[in-house]
Coordinates of C-alpha atoms and ligand atoms in Angstrom, one line a residue:
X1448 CA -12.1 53.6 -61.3
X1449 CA -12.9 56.7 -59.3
X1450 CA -10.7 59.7 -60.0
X1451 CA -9.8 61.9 -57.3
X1452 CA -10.7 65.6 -57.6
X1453 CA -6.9 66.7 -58.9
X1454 CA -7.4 64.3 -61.3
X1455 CA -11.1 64.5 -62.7
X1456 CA -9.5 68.8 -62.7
X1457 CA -7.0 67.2 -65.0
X1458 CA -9.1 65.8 -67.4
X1459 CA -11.9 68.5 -67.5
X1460 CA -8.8 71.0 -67.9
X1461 CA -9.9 72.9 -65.4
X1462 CA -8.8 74.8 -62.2
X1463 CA -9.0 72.7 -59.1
X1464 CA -10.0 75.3 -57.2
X1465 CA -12.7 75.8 -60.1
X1466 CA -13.7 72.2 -59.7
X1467 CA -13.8 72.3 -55.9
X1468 CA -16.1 75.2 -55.9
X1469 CA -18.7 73.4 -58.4
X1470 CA -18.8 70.7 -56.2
X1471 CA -19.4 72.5 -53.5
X1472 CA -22.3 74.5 -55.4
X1473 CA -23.5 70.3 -55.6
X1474 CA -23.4 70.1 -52.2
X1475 CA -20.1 68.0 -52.3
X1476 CA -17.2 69.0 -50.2
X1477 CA -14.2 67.9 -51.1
X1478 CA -10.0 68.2 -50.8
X1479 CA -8.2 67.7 -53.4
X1480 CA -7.4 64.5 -53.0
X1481 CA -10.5 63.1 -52.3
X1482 CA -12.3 60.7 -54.8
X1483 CA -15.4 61.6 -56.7
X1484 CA -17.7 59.0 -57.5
X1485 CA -18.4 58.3 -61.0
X1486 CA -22.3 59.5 -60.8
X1487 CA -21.2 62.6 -59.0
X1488 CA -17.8 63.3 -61.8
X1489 CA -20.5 63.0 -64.6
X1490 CA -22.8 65.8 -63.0
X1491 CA -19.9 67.6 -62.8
X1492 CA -18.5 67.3 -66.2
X1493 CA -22.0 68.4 -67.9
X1494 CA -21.8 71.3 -65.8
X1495 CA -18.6 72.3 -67.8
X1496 CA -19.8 71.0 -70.8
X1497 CA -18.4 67.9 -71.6
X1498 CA -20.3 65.1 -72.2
X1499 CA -19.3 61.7 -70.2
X1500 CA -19.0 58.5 -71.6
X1501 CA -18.9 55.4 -69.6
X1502 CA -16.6 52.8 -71.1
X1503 CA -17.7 49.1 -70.3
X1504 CA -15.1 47.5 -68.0
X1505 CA -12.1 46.0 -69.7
X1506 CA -12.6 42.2 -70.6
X1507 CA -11.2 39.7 -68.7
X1508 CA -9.8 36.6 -71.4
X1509 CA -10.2 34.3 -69.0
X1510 CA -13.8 35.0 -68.0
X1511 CA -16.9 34.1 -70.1
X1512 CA -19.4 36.7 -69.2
X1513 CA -22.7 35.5 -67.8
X1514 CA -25.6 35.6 -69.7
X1515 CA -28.3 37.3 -68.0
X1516 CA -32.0 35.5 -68.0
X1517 CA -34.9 37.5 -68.5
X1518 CA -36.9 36.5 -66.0
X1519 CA -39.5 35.6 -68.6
X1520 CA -37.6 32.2 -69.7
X1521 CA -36.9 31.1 -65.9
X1522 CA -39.2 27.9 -65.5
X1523 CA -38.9 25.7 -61.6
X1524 CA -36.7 23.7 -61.3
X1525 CA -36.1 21.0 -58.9
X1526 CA -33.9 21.9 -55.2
X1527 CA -30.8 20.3 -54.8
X1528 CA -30.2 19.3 -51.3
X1529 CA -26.7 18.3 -49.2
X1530 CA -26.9 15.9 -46.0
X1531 CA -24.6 17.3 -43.2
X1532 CA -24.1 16.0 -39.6
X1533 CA -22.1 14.7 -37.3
X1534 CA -19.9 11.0 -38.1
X1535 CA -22.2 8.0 -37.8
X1536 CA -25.5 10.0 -37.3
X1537 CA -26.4 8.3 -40.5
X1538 CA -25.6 10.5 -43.5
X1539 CA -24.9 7.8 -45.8
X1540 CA -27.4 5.5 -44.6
X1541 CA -30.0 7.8 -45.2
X1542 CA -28.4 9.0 -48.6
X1543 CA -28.9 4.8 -49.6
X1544 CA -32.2 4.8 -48.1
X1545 CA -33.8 7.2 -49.7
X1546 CA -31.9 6.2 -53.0
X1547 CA -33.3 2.4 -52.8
X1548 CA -37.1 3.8 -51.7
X1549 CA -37.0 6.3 -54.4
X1550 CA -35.3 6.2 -57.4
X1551 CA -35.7 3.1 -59.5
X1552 CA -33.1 1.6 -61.5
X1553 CA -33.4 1.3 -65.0
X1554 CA -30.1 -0.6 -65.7
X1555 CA -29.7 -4.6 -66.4
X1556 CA -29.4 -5.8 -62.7
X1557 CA -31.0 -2.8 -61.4
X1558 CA -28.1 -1.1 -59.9
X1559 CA -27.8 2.6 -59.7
X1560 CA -24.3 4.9 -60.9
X1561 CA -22.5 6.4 -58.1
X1562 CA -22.0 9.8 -60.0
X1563 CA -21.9 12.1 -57.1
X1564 CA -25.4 13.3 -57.3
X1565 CA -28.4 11.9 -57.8
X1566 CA -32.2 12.5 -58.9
X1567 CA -35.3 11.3 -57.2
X1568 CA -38.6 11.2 -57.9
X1569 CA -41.2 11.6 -55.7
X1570 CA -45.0 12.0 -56.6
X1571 CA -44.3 13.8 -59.8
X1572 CA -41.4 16.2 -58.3
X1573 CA -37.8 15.8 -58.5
X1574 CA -35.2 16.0 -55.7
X1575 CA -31.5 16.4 -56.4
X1576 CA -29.3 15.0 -53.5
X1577 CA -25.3 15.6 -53.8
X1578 CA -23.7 12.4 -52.7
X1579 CA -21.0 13.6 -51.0
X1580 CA -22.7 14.0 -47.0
X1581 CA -20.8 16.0 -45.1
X1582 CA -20.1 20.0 -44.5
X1583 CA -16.6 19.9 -45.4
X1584 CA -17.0 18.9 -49.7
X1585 CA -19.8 21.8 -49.2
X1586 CA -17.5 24.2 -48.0
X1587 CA -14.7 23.2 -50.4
X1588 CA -17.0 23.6 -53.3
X1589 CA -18.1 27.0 -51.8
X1590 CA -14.4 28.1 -51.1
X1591 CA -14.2 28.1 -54.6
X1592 CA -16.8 30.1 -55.9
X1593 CA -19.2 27.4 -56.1
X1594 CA -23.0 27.3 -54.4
X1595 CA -25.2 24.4 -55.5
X1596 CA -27.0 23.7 -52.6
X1597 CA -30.6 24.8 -51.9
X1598 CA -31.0 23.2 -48.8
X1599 CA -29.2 21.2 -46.0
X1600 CA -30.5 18.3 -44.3
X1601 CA -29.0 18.2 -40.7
X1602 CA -28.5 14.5 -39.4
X1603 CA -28.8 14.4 -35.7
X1604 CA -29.3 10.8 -34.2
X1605 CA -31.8 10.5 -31.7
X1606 CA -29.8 8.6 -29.0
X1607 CA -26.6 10.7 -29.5
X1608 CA -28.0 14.2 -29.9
X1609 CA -25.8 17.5 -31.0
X1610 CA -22.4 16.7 -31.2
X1611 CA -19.6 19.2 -32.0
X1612 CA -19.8 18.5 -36.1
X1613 CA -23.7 18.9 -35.9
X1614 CA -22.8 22.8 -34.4
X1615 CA -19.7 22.5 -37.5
X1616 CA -22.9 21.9 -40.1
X1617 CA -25.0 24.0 -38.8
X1618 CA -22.8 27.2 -38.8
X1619 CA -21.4 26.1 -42.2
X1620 CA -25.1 25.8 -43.7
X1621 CA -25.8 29.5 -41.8
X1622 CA -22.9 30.9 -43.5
X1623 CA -23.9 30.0 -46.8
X1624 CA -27.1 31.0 -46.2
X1625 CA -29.0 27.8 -46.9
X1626 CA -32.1 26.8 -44.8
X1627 CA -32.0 23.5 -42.7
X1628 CA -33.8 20.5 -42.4
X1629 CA -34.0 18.7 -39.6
X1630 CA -33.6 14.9 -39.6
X1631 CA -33.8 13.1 -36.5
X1632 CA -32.5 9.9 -37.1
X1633 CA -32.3 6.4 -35.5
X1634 CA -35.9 7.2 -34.0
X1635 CA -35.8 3.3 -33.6
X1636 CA -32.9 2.9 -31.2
X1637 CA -34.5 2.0 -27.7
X1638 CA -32.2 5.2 -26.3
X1639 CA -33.7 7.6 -28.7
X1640 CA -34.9 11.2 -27.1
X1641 CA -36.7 13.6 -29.8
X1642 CA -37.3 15.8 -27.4
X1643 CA -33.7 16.2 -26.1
X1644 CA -32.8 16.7 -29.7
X1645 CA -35.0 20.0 -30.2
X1646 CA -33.6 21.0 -27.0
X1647 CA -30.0 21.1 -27.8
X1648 CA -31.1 22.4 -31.1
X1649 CA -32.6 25.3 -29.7
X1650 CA -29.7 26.1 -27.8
X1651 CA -27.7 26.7 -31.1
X1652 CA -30.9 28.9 -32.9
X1653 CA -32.6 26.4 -34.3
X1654 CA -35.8 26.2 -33.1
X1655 CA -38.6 23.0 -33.7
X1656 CA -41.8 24.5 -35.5
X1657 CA -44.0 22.6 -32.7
X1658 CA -41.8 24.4 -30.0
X1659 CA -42.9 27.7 -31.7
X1660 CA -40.3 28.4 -33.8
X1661 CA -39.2 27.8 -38.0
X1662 CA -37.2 25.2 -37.8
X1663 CA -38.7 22.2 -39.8
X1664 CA -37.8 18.9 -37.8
X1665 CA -38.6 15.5 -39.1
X1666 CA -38.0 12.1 -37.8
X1667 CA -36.9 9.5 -39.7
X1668 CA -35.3 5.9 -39.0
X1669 CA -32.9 5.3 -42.4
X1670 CA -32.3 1.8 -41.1
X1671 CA -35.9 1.0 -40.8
X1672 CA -36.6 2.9 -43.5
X1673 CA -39.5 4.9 -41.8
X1674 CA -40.2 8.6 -42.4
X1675 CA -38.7 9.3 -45.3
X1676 CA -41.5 10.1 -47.5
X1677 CA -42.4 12.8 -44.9
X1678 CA -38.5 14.4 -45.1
X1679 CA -39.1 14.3 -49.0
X1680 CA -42.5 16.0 -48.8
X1681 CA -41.1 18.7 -46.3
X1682 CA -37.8 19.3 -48.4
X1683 CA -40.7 19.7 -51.5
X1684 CA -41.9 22.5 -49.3
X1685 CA -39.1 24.4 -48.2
X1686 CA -38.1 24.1 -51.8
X1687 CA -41.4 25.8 -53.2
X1688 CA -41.1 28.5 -50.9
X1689 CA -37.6 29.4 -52.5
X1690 CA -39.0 29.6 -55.6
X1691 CA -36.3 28.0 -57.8
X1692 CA -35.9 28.4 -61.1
X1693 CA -33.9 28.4 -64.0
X1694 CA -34.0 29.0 -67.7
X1695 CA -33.2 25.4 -69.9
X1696 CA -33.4 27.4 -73.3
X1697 CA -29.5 28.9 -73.2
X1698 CA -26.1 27.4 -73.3
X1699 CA -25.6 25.5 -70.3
X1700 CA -24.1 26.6 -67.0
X1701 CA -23.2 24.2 -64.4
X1702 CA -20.8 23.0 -61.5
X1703 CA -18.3 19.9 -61.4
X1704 CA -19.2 18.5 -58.4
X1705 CA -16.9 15.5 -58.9
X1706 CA -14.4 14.3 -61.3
X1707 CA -11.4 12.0 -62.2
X1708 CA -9.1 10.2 -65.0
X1709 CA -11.1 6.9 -65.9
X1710 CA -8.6 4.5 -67.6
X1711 CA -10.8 3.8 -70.2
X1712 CA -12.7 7.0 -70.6
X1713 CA -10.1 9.6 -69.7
X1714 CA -11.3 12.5 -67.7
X1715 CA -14.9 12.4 -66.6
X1716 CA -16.8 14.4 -64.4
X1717 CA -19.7 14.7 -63.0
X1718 CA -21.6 18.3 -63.6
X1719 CA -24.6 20.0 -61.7
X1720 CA -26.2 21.7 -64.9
X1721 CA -27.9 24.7 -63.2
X1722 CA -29.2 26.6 -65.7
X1723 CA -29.7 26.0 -69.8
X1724 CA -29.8 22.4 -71.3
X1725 CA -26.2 20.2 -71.7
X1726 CA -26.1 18.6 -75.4
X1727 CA -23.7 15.9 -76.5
X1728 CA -21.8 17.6 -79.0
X1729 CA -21.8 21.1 -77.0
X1730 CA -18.5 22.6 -76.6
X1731 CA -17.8 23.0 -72.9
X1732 CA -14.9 24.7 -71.0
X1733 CA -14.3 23.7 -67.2
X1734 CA -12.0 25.6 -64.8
X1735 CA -9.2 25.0 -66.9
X1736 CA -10.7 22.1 -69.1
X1737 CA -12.0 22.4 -72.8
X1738 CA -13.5 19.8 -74.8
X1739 CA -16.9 18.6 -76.7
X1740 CA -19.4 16.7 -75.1
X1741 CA -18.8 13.4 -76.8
X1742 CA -20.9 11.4 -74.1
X1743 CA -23.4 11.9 -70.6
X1744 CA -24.6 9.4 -68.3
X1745 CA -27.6 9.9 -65.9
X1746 CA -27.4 8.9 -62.2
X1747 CA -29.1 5.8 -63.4
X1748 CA -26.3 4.7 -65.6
X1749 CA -28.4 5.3 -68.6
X1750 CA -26.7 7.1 -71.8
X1751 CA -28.8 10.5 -72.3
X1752 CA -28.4 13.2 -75.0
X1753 CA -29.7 16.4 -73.0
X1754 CA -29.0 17.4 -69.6
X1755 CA -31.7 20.2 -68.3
X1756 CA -31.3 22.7 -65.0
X1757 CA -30.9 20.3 -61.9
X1758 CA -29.8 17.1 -63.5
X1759 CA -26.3 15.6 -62.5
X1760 CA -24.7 13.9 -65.5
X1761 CA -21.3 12.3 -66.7
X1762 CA -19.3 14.4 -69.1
X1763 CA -16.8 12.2 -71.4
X1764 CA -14.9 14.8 -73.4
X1765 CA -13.1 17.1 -71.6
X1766 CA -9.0 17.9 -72.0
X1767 CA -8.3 17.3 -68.2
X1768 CA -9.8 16.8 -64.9
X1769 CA -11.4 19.6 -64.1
X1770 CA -12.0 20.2 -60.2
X1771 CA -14.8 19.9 -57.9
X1772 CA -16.0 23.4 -57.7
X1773 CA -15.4 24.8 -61.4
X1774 CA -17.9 26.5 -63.3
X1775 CA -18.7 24.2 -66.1
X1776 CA -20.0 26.3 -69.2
X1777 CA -21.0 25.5 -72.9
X1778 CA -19.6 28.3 -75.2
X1779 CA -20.4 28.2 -79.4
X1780 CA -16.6 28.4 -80.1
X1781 CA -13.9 25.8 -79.7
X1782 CA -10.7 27.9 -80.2
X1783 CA -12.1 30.1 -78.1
X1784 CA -12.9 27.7 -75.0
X1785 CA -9.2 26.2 -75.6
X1786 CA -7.7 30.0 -75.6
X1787 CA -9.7 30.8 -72.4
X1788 CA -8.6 27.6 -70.9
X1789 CA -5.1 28.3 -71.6
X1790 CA -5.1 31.9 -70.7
X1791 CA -6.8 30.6 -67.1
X1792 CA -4.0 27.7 -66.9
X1793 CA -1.4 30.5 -67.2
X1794 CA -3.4 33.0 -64.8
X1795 CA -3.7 29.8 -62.1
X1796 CA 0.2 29.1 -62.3
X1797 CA 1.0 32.8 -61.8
X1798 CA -1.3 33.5 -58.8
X1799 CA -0.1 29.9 -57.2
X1800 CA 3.1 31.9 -57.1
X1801 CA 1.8 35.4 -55.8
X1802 CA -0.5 35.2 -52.8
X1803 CA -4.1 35.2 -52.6
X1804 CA -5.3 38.2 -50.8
X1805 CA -7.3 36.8 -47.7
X1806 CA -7.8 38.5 -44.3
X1807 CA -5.0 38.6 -41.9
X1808 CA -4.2 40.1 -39.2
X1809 CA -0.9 41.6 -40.4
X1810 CA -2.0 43.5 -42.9
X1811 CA -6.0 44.0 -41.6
X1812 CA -5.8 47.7 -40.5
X1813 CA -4.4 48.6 -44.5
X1814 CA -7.6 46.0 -45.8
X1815 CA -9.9 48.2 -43.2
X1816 CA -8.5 51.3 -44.2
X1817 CA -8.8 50.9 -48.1
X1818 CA -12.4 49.8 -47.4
X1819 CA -12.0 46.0 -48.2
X1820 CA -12.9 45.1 -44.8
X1821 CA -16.3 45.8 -43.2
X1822 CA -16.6 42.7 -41.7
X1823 CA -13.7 40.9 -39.6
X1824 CA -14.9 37.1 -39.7
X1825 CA -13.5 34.7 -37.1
X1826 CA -13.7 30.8 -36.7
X1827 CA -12.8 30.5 -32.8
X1828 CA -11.6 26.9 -31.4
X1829 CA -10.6 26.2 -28.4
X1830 CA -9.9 23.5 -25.7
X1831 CA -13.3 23.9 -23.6
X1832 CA -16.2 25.5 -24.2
X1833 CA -15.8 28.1 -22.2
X1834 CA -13.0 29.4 -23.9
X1835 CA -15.2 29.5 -26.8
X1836 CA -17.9 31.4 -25.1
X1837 CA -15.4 33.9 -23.2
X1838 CA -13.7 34.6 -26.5
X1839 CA -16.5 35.3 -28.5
X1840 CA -17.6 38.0 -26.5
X1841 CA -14.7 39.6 -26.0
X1842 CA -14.2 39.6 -30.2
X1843 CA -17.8 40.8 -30.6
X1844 CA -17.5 43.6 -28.3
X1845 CA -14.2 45.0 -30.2
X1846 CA -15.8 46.4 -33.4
X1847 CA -15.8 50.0 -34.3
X1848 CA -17.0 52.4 -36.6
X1849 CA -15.1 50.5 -39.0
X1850 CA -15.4 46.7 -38.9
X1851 CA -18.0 44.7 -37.2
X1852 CA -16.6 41.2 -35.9
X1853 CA -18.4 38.2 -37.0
X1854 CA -17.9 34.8 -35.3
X1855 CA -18.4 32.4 -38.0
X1856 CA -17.8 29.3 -36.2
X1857 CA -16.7 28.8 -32.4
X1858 CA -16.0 25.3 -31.5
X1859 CA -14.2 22.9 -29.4
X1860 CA -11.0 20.9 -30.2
X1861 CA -8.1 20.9 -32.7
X1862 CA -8.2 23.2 -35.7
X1863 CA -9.0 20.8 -38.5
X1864 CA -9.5 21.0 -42.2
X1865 CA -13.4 21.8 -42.0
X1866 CA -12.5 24.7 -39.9
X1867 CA -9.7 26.0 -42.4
X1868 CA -11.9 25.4 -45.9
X1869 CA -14.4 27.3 -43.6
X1870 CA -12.3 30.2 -42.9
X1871 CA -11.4 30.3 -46.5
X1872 CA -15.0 30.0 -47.7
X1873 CA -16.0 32.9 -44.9
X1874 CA -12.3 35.0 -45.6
X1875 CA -12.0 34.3 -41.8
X1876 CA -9.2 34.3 -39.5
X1877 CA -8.9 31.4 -37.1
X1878 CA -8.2 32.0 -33.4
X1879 CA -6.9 28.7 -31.4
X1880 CA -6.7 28.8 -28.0
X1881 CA -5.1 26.2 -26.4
X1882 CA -5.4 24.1 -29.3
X1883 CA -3.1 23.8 -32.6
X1884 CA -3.8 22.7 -36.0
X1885 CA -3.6 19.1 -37.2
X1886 CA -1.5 18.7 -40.1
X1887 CA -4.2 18.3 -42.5
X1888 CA -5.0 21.7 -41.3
X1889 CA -1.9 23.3 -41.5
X1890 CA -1.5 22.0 -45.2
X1891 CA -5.0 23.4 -46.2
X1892 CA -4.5 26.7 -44.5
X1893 CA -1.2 27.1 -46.1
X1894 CA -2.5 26.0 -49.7
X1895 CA -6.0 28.3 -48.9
X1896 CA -3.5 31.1 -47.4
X1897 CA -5.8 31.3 -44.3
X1898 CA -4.0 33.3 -41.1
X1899 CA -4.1 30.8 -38.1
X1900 CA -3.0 32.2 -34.4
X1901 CA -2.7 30.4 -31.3
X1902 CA -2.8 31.6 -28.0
X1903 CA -2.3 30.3 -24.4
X1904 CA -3.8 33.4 -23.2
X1905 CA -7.4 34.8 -24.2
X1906 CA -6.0 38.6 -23.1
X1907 CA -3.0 37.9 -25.7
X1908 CA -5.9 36.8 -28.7
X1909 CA -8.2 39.8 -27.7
X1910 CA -5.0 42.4 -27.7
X1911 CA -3.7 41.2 -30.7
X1912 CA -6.9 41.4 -32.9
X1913 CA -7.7 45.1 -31.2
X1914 CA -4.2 45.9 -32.1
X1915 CA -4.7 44.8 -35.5
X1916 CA -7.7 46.6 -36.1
X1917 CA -6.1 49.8 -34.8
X1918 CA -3.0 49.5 -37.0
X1919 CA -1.2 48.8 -33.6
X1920 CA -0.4 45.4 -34.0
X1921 CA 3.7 44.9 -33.5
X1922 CA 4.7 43.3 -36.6
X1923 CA 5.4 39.3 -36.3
X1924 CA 9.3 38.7 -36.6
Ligands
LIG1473 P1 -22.5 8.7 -41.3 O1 -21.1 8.7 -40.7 O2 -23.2 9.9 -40.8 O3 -22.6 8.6 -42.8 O4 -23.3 7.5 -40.7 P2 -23.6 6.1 -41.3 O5 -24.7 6.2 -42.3 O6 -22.4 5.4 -41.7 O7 -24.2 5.3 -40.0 C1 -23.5 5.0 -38.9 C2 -24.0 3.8 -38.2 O8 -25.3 4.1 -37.7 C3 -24.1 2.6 -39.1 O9 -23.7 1.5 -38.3 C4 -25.6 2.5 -39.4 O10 -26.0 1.2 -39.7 C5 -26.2 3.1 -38.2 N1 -27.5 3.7 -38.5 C6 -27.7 4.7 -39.4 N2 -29.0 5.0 -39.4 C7 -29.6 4.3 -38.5 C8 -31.0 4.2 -38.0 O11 -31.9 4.9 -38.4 N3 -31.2 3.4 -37.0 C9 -30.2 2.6 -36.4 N4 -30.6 1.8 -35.4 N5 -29.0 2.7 -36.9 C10 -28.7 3.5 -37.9

């Protein structure tokens, strides 16, 4: 906590004027009260003597500190990857095609576990692929603290082209900063245009490597079954140059990435381990689920004892269903995990009652003012594209010394739940203009506490944000 220079005067027993003037012999000017950073209130301190001692920050009991690798014990390990793209480009088709092609099934009758993820093997490498296709369970995860994915494979289908989710997917993968993959599907279709495909792409920054530009684009047919072998191979690549690793010799750390209450089985849920190595037997604590590992199951329906980093598995043994999203960590204690899942049960309940402090535009100029604000992110829809366009310039042109304005997402149509968990994800406020939300939307922006305005006039949307920047804004009766 920084201290201002009345208070640090305070403490050191001192004269503020006294303490003024040695910070002015520093080459610090400062009022009264003005804070001191801490670097600056130790050099000051020794100068009168008194030796500074930093306390470590005050434990949180419902937060298990992370255990920092040394980058000695991090070993590769495999990517895991997320198919996004617009509805009936082929996301799940190519999700089953390269499932059947690639990962053999060790079970009696040779079928594979839906899990939520699952493991592929090609020539000697693995390949994680989240089942879930789609930007919006992406987002979700990510709106809750949660990143898994190393790269995104963009569907677009050949004959269709870029469609408004395909611009949705693309500007959710940008904002999470994960590089993108290109798959041109349905390359077999008689009306299929490559070419037109790149084109459109290159209109929204994404640019073919053959046109000149980064953008690794590979064609593929996932009902033919044709050019999938070359996807793997490039998604092998991209994944090398990230350099991923992890350390498997520590307690495991992972993400739910699905989970529910089995009848038989009582909760279960599927984990991304990401770093350390899962045991059966391992005391685990999940959001705000406890338990022992008492059973895992691979992607291939196969019992397995170990789980290492970038390997989905079952967990049977948990208290409750955790949710997609949590942190999943093994800890060496079990009254411990159930204390810290109880304190976190308690904490959840008592911040569902308070408000979560996201961006808004009543209260933005106080956020901007006590620094929490640098960047004012904005998902933009509206009814035609050139709203979009006219509105996103006008936004971008209003930052100041204070905030620059980001458009995260400018689109056309209804607000809709991908937009809101996007928002949420981003800490965006949503601009409509001439377009409302759908009540899924509404719900999810009222449970993620995301500010949505509408406006029938683009002057009334710039004004208001301006005036909100400026602490101008008339307060919203
Ligand atoms: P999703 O909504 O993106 O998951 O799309 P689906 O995988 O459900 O595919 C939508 C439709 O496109 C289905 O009828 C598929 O059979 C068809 N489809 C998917 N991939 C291909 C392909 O490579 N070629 C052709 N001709 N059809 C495909």
């Amino acid at each position: 906590e920084p201290l201002t220079v009345k208070e640090l005067a305070g403490k050191l027993g001192r004269e503020v004027s006294e303490v003024i003037k040695k910070l002015m012999m520093l080459g610090v000017m400062a009022s009264i009260n003005q804070e001191v950073d801490l670097d600056t209130a130790t050099i000051l301190a020794e100068e009168f003597g008194v030796k500074v001692e930093v306390l470590p920050p005050e434990e949180d009991p419902t937060e298990i500190p992370e255990i920092e690798d040394d980058p000695g014990s991090l070993l590769p390990r495999p990517p895991v990857v997320t198919i996004m793209g617009h509805v009936d480009h082929g996301k799940t088709s190519l999700l089953d095609a390269i499932r059947q092609t690639h990962v053999t099934a060790t079970e009696a009758g040779g079928i594979t576990q839906h899990i939520g993820a699952y493991q592929v093997n090609y020539q000697g490498k693995k390949i994680v692929f989240l089942d879930t296709p789609g930007h919006e369970a992406f987002t979700a995860m990510r709106a809750r603290g949660a990143q898994v994915t190393d790269i995104a494979i963009l569907v677009v289908a050949a004959d269709d082209g870029v469609m408004p989710q395909t611009i949705e997917a693309i500007n959710h993968a940008k904002a999470a900063k994960v590089p993108i993959i290109v798959a041109i599907n349905k390359i077999d279709r008689p009306g299929a245009n490559p070419d037109r495909v790149k084109q459109q792409l290159a209109e929204h920054g994404l640019i073919a490597e053959d046109w000149g530009g980064d953008t690794i684009m590979v064609p593929v047919s996932a009902l033919k079954k044709t050019g999938l072998a070359d996807l793997l191979e490039m998604i092998l690549l991209v994944a090398e140059m990230q350099e991923l690793k992890a350390n498997p010799n520590r307690p495991a750390y992972g993400t739910i990435i699905e989970a529910q209450l089995d009848k038989g089985r009582g909760p279960v849920a599927t984990v991304l381990v990401q770093k350390g190595t899962l045991r059966v037997g391992d005391i685990i604590i999940a959001g705000t689920a406890y338990g022992k590992v008492r059973a895992m199951v691979n992607d291939r329906g196969d019992k397995v004892k170990k789980a290492e980093p970038a390997t989905p598995v079952e967990v049977l043994g948990l208290s409750d269903v955790p949710q997609a999203g949590d942190i999943l960590v093994a800890v060496d204690d079990e009254k411990k995990a159930r204390s810290i899942a109880e304190k976190r049960l308690a904490k959840k309940r008592s911040e569902e009652l308070q408000q979560a402090q996201k961006v808004s535009l009543d209260d933005l100029f106080k956020q901007i003012q006590e620094g929490n604000i640098k960047d004012l992110n904005i998902v933009i829809k509206a009814d035609v594209q050139g709203s979009v366009e006219a509105l996103r310039q006008a936004l971008v042109n209003l930052k100041n010394k204070e905030v620059r304005v980001n458009i995260v997402h400018g689109g056309v149509g209804a607000i809709n739940e991908s937009d809101v968990m996007l928002a949420s994800a981003s800490n965006a406020l949503i601009i409509g203009f001439n377009v409302r939300p759908d009540a899924n939307a509404r719900k999810a922006a009222e449970a993620e506490k995301v500010d949505i305005r509408t406006y029938r006039v683009i002057y009334d949307a710039i004004n208001d944000v301006e005036a909100a920047m400026t602490g101008m804004l008339a307060p919203e009766y």
